[in-house]
Coordinates of C-alpha atoms and ligand atoms in Angstrom, one line a residue:
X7 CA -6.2 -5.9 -25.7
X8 CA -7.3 -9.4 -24.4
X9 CA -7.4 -10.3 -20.7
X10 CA -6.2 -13.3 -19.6
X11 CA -9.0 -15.0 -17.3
X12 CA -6.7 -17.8 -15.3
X13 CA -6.8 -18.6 -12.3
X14 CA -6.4 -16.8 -9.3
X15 CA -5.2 -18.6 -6.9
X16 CA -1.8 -20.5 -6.7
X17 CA -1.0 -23.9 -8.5
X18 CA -0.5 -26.8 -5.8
X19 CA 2.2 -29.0 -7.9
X20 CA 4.9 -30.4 -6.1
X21 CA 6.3 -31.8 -9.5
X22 CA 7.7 -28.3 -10.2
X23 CA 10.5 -26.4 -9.1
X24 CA 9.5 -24.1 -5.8
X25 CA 9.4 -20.2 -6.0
X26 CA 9.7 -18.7 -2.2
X27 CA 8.6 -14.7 -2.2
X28 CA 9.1 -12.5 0.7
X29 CA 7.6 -9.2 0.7
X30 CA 8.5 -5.9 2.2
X31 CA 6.9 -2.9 2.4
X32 CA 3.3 -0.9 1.3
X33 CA 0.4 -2.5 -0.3
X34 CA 1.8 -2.3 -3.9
X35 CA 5.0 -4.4 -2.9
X36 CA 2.1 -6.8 -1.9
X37 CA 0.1 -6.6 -5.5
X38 CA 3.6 -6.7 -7.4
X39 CA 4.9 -10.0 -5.6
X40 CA 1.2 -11.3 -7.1
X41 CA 2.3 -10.3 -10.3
X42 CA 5.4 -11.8 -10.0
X43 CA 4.0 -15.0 -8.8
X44 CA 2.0 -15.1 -12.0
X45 CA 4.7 -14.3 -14.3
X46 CA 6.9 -17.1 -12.9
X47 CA 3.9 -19.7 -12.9
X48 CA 4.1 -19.4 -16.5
X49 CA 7.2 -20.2 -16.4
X50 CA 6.7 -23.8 -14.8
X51 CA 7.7 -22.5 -11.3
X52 CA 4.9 -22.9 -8.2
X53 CA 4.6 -20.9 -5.0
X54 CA 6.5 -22.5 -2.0
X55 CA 6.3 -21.5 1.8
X56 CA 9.1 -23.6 2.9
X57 CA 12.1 -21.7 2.0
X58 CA 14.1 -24.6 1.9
X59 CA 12.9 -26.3 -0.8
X60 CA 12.9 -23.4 -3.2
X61 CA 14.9 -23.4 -6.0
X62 CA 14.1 -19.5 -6.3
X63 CA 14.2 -17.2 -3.2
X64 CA 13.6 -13.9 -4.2
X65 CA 12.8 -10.9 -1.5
X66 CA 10.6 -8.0 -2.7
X67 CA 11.7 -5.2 -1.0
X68 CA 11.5 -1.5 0.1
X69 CA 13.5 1.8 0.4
X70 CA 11.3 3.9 2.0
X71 CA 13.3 4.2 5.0
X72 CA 17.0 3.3 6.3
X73 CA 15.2 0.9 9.0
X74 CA 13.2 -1.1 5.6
X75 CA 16.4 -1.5 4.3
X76 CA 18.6 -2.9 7.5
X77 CA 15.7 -5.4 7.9
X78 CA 16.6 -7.0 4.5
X79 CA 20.3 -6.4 4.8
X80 CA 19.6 -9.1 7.5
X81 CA 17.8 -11.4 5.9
X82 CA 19.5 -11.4 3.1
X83 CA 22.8 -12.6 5.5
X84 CA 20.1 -15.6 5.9
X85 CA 19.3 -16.1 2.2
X86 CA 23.5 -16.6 1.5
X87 CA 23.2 -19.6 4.4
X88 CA 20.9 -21.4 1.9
X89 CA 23.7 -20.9 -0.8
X90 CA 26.3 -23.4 2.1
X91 CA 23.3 -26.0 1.5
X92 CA 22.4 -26.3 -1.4
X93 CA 24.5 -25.0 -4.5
X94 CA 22.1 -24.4 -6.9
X95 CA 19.7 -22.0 -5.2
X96 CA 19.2 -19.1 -6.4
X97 CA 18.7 -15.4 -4.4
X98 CA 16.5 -12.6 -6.0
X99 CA 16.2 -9.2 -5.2
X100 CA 13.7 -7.3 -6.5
X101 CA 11.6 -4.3 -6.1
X102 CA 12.8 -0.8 -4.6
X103 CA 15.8 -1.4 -3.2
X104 CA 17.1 -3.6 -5.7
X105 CA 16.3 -0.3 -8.6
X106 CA 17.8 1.9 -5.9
X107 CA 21.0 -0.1 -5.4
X108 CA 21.4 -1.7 -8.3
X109 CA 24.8 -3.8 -9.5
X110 CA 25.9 -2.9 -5.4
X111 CA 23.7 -6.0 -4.6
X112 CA 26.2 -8.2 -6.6
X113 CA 28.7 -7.1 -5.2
X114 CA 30.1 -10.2 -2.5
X115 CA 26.8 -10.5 -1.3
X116 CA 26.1 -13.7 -3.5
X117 CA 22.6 -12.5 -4.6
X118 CA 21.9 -14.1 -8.5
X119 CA 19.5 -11.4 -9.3
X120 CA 18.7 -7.9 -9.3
X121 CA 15.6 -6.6 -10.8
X122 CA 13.6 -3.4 -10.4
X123 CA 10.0 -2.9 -10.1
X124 CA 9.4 -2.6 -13.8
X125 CA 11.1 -5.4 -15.2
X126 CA 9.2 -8.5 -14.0
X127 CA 7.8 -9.4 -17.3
X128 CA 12.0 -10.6 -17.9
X129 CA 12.5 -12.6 -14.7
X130 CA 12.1 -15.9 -16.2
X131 CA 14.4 -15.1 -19.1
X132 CA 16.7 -13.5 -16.0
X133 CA 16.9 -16.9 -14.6
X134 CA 17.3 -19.3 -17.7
X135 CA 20.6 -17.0 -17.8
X136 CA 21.7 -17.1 -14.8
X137 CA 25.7 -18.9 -13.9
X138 CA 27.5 -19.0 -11.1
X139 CA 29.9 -16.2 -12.3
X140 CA 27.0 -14.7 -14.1
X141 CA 24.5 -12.8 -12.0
X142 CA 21.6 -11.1 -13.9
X143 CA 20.6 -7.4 -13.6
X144 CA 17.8 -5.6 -15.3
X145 CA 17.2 -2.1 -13.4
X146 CA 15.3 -0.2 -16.3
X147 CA 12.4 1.8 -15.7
X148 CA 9.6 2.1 -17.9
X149 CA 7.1 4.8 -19.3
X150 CA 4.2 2.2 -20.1
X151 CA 4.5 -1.2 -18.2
X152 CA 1.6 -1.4 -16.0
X153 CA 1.3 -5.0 -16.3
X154 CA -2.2 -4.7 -17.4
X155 CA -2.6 -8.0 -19.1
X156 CA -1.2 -9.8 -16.4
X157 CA -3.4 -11.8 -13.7
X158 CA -1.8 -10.7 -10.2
X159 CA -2.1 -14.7 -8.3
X160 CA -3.8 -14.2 -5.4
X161 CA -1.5 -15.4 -1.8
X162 CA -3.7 -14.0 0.6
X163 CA -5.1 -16.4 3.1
X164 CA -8.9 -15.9 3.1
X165 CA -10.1 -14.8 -0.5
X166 CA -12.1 -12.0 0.8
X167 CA -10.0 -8.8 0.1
X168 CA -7.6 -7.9 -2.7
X169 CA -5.6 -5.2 -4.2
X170 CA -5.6 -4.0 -7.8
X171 CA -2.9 -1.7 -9.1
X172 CA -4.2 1.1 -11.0
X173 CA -1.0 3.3 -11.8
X174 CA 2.6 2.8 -11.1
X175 CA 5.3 5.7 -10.1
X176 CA 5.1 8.7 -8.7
X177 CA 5.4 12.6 -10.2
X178 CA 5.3 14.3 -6.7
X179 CA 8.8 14.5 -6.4
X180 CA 8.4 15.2 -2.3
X181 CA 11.4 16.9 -1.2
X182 CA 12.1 13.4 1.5
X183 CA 10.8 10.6 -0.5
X184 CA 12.5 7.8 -2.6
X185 CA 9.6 6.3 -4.7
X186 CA 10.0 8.7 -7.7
X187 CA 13.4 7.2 -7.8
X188 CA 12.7 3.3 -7.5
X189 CA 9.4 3.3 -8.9
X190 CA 10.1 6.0 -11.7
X191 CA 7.6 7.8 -13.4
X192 CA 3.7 8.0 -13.2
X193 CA 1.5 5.9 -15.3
X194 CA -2.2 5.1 -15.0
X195 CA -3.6 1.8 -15.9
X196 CA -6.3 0.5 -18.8
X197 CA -9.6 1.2 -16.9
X198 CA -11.2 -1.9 -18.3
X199 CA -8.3 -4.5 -17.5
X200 CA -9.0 -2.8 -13.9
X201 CA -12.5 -3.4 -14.2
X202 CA -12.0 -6.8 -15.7
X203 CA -9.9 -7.8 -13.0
X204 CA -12.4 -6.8 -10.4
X205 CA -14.7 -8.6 -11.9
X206 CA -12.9 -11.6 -11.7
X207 CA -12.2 -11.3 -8.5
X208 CA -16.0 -10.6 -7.6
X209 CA -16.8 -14.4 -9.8
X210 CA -14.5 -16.3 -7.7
X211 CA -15.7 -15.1 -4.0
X212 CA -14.2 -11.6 -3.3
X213 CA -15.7 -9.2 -1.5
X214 CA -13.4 -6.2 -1.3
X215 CA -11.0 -4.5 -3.0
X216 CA -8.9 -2.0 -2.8
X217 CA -7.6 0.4 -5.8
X218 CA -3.7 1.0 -5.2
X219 CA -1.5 3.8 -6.6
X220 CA 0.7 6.2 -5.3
X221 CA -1.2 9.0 -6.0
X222 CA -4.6 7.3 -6.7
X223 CA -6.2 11.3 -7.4
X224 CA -4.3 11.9 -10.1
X225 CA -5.1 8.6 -11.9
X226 CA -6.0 9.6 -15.9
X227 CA -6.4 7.2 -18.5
X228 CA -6.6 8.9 -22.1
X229 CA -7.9 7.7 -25.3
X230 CA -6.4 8.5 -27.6
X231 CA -9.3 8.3 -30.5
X232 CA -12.2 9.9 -28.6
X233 CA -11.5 12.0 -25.2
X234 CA -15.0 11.8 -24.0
X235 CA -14.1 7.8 -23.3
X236 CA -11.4 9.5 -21.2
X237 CA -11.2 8.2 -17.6
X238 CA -10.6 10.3 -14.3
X239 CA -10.5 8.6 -10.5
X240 CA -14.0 9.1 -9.9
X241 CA -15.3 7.7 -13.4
X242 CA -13.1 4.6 -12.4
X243 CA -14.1 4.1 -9.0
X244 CA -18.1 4.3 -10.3
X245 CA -17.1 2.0 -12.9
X246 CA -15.8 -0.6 -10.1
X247 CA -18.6 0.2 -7.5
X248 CA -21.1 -0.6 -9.8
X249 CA -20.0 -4.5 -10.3
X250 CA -22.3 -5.2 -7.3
X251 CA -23.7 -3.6 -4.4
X252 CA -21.9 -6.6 -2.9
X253 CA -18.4 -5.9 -3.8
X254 CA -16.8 -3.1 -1.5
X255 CA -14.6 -0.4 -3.3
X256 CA -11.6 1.0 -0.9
X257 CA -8.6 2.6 -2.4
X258 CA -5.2 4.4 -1.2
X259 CA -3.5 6.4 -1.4
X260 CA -5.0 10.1 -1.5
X261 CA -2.9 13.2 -1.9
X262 CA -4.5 16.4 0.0
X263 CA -3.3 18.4 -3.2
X264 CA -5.1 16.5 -5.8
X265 CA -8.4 14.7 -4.5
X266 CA -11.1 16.5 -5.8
X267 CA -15.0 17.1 -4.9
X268 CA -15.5 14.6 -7.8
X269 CA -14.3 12.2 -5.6
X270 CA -15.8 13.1 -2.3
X271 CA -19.5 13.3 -3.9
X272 CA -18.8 9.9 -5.6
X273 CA -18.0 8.6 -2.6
X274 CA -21.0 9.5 -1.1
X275 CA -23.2 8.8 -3.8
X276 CA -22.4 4.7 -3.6
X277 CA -22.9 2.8 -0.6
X278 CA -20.3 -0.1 -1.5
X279 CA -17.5 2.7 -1.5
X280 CA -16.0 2.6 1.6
X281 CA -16.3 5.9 3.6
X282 CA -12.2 6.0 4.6
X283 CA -9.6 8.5 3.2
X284 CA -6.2 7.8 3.9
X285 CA -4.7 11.5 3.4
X286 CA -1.2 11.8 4.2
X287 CA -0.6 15.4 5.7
X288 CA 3.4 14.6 7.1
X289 CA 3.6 17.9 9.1
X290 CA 1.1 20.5 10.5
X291 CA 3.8 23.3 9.7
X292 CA 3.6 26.1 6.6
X293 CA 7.3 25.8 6.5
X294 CA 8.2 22.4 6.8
X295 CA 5.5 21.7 4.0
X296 CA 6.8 23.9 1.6
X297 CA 10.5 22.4 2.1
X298 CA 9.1 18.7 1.7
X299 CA 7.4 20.2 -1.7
X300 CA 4.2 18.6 -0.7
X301 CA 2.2 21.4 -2.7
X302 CA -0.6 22.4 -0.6
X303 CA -0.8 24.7 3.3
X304 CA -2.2 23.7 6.5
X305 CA -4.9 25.9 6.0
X306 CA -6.1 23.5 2.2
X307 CA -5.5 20.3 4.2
X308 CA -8.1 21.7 6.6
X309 CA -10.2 22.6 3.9
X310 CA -10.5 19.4 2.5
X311 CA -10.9 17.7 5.8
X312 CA -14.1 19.8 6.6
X313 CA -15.5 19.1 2.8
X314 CA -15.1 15.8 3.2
X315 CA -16.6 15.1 6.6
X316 CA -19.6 17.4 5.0
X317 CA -20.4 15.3 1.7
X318 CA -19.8 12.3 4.1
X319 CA -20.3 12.3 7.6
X320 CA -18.6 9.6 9.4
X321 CA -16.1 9.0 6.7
X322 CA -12.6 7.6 8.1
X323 CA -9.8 9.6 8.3
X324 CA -6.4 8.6 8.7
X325 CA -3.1 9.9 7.6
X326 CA 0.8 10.1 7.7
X327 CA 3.2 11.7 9.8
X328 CA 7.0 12.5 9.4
X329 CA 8.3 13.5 12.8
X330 CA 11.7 15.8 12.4
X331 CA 12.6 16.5 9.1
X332 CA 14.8 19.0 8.4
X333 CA 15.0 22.2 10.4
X334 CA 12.0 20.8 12.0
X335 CA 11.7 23.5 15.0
X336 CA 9.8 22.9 18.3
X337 CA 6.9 25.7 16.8
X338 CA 6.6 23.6 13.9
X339 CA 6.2 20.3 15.8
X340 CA 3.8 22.0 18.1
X341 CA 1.9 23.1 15.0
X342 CA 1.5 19.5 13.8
X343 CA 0.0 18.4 16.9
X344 CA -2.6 21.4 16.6
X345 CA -3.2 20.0 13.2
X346 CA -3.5 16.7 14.5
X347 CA -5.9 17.7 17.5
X348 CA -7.9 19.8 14.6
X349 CA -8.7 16.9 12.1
X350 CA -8.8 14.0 14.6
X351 CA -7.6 11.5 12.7
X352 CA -8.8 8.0 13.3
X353 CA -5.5 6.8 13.3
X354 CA -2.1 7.1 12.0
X355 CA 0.8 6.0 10.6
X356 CA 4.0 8.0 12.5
X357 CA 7.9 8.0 11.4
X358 CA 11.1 9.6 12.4
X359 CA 12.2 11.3 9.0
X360 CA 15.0 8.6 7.4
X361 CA 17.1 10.6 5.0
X362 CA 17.5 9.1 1.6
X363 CA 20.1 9.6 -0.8
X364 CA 19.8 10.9 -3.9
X365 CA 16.3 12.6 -2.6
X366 CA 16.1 16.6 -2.9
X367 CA 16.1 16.9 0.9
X368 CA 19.3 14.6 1.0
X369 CA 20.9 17.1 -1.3
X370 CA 19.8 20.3 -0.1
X371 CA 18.9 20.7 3.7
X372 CA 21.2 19.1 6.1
X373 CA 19.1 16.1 8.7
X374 CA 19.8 18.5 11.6
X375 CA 17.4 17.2 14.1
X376 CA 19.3 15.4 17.0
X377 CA 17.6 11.8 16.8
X378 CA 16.6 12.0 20.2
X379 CA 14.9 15.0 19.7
X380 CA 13.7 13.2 16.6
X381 CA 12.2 10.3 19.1
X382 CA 11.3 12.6 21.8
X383 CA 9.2 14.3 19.3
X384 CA 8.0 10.9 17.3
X385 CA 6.7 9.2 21.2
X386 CA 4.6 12.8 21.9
X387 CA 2.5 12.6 18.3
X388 CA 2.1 8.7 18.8
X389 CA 0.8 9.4 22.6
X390 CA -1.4 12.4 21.1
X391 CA -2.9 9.7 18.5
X392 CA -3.3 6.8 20.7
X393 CA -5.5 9.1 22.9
X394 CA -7.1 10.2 20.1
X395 CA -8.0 7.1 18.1
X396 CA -9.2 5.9 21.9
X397 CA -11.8 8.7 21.7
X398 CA -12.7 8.2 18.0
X399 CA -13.3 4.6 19.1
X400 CA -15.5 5.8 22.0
X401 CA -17.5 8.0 20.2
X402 CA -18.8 4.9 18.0
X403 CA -20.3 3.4 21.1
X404 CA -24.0 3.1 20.7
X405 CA -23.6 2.9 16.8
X406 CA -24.4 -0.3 14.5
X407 CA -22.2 -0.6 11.6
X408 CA -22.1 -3.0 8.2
X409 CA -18.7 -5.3 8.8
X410 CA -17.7 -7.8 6.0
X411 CA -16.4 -10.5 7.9
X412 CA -12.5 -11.6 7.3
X413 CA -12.7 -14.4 9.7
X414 CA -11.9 -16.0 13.1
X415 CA -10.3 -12.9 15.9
X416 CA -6.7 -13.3 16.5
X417 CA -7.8 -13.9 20.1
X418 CA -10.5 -15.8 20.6
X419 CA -11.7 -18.5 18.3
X420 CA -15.7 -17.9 19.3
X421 CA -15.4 -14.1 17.6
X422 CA -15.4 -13.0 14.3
X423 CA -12.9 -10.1 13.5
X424 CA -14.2 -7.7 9.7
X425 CA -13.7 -3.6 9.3
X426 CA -16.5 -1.6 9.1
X427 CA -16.6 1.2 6.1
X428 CA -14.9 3.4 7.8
X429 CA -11.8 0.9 8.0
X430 CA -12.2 0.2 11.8
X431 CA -11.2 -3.4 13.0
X432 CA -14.7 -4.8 14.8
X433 CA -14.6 -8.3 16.7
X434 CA -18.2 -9.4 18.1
X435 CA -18.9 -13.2 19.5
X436 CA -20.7 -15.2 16.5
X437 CA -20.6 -19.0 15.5
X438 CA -23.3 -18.3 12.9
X439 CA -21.7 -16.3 10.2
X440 CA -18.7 -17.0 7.9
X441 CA -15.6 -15.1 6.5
X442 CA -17.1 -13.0 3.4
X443 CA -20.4 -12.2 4.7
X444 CA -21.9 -8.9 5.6
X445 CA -23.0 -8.5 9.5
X446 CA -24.3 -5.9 11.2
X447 CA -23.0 -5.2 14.7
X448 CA -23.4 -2.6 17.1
X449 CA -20.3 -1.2 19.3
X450 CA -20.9 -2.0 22.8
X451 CA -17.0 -0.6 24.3
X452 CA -13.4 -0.4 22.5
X453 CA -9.9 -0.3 22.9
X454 CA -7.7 2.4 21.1
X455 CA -7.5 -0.3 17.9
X456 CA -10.6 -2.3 18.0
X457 CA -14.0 -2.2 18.1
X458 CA -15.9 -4.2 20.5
X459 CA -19.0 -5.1 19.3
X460 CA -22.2 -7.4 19.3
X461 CA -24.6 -8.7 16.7
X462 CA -27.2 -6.3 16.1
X463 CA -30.5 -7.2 16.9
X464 CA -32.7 -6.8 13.3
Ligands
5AD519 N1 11.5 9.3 6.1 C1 10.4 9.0 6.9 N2 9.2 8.7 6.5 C2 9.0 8.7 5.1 N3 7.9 8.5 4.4 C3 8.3 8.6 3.1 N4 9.6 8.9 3.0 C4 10.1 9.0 4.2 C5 11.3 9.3 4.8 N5 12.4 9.6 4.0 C6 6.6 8.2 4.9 C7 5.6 9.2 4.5 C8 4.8 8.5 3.5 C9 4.8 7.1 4.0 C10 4.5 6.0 3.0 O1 6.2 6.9 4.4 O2 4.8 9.6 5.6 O3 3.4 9.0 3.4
SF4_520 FE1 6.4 0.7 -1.4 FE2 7.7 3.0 -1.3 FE3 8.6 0.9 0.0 FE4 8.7 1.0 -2.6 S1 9.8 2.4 -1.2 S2 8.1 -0.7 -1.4 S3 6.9 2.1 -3.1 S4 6.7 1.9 0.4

């Protein structure tokens, strides 16, 4: 396999027709529009921010929950006012909902294109065929495309921090969740277009980066010829961390079922891989896990929260939370705020369950929690969290911590803004140092999201 070293970073030529790429969603939806970018600068297209002169608008978007979806309902309303300009724009959707809805997207909502996460490699072809009574569809899901050869284009702003996809799909089949569906089956990358990649990135100024899948634990890549050139998670993050000491390894996301001590000790063995776990637990409740099929108990999740913070002390920990599902009673909401008051989480990220069609939940257990019980229940784990990621904070006062700088604070112009290891958002006051560099700081007060900090004195 050859690896295509082009550039990285978007082509600036007004001479060719505009591509304009919304993008909804996790962290892969991010990497994928990258990958679309590149695929359709091949093509002759460039990357456009002004939405009017695009010829191409496509939307990459997400199914996770009902609210993801209204979002782009709406915007798509917006898209069709483009088409009353200017005939011969064309409207793209692509990603999850487009492989979850499929030819219903053609259907009087004037969209030209419909294509599903695994079928990017066609969009240019998808185009070229486009008419006006002729939209193009291509919804297949694939076993293999990983798009391993292709060089994601990089659209973030500050060429610090990137994400690399190392699988694609999902074989968790979680009783609530869509992705199986939209983003088909699992399937794990080429470890050395991963490492070449990161490389790359490394060469032309990166500092961080972040390995993506949807179950990053249960990433395997198998060679055929000779299986001791198999590669696990941990071989692949050692293969990345040792680039340079001066390129940062994160990754997401973890599954309490599958991350092993492997992991954990490789973790702690390199200091370049950040010490932060995003571990998803959804519910604190026996019950309510074994109906979302999640595979492991309250009492493993607490397992492998104590194992970790004893291989790494100080390591990050944040997680998921569904508020609600299904026969969700008040014990079993009480028993995920016990969880949550038992790990003390850093911080979270907290949703009313959303049913989805087609998903095992949708077809076996009716949504039976009230919404406003739903809410009510929601509001009491995000006050429980704020309180908590406000004493998490607090108990970093005192500390200095390594921050890789990411630039200029939202707020004030004279501070720099970068995460620490353990994924905490720091600001300090400095003129000296630039986005990219490493600082050390030492937390002086907080807020429940930031870290207030000062340079440390060497
Ligand atoms: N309803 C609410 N939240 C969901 N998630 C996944 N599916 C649903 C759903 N149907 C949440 C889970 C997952 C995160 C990415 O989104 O917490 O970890
Ligand atoms: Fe990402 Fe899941 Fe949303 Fe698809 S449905 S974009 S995989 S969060």
């Amino acid at each position: 396999m050859s690896f295509d070293k082009k550039n990285i970073r978007p082509v600036t030529d007004p001479s060719r027709p505009g591509i304009y790429i919304e993008t909804y969603g996790c962290q892969m939806n991010i990497n994928d529009s990258e990958v679309i970018l590149s695929i359709m600068e091949d093509a002759g297209y460039a990357l456009t921010d002004d939405i009017d002169k695009a010829s191409v608008i496509i939307a990459n978007t997400c199914s996770i929950r009902d609210n993801a979806e209204q979002r782009i309902w709406g915007r798509i309303e917006q898209f069709r006012l483009q088409k009353r300009k200017r005939e011969n724009v064309i409207i793209g959707i692509v990603g999850c909902m487009a492989e979850r809805l499929k030819d219903k997207l053609l259907d009087g909502y004037e969209v030209d294109l419909v294509a599903g996460p695994d079928s990017y490699r066609t969009l240019p072809e998808l185009i070229r065929n486009i008419r006006p009574d002729k939209p193009q569809i291509n919804t297949l899901l694939s076993h293999e495309e990983t798009y391993s050869d292709i060089t994601p284009v990089r659209m973030d702003k500050n060429g610090i921090s990137a994400f690399i996809s190392i699988m694609r799909g999902c074989n968790n089949v979680c009783s609530y969740c869509v992705v199986p569906y939209t983003r088909g089956a699992e399937r794990s990358r080429n470890p050395f277009s991963i490492l070449n990649e990161a490389e790359n990135l490394f060469d032309n100024g990166y500092k961080e980066i972040c390995l993506l899948g949807q179950n990053v634990d249960s990433y395997f890549w198998k060679d055929g010829e000779n299986p001791e050139k198999n590669v696990n998670f941990s071989q692949l993050l050692e293969m990345i961390a040792k680039i340079s000491p001066d390129l940062r390894v994160r990754f997401s996301t973890s599954h309490p079922k599958d991350i092993s001590d492997e992991v954990i000790y490789t973790m702690a063995l390199y200091d370049n891989i950040c010490k932060h776990i995003h571990l998803p637990v959804q519910s604190g409740s026996n019950a309510m896990l074994e109906k979302m099929r999640r595979k492991y108990t309250r009492e493993w999740y607490l397992e492998r929260v104590r194992k970790i913070r004893s291989v790494i002390p100080g390591c990050g920990l944040t997680t998921d939370i569904i508020a609600g599902f299904c026969g969700e009673t008040e014990q079993d909401h009480k028993d995920t705020l016990s969880l949550m008051e038992e790990v003390m989480f850093d911080s979270a990220f907290m949703f009313q369950y959303s049913e989805r069609p087609g998903t095992l939940a949708a077809r076996n257990f009716p949504d039976d929690v009230p919404s406003e019980v739903k809410t009510e229940r929601l509001n009491e784990i995000i006050a429980l969290q704020n309180r908590m990621s406000l004493e998490s904070n607090r108990r970093d006062i005192g500390k200095t911590f390594k921050v890789l700088v990411e630039g200029p604070s939202r707020k004030n112009p004279e501070e720099l803004c970068g995460r620490a290891s353990n994924n905490k958002m720091c600001v300090f006051p400095d003129t000296i140092h630039s986005a990219g560099e490493y600082v050390d700081v030492k937390v002086i007060s907080c807020t429940s999201a930031t870290l207030i900090c000062e340079l440390a004195r060497p």
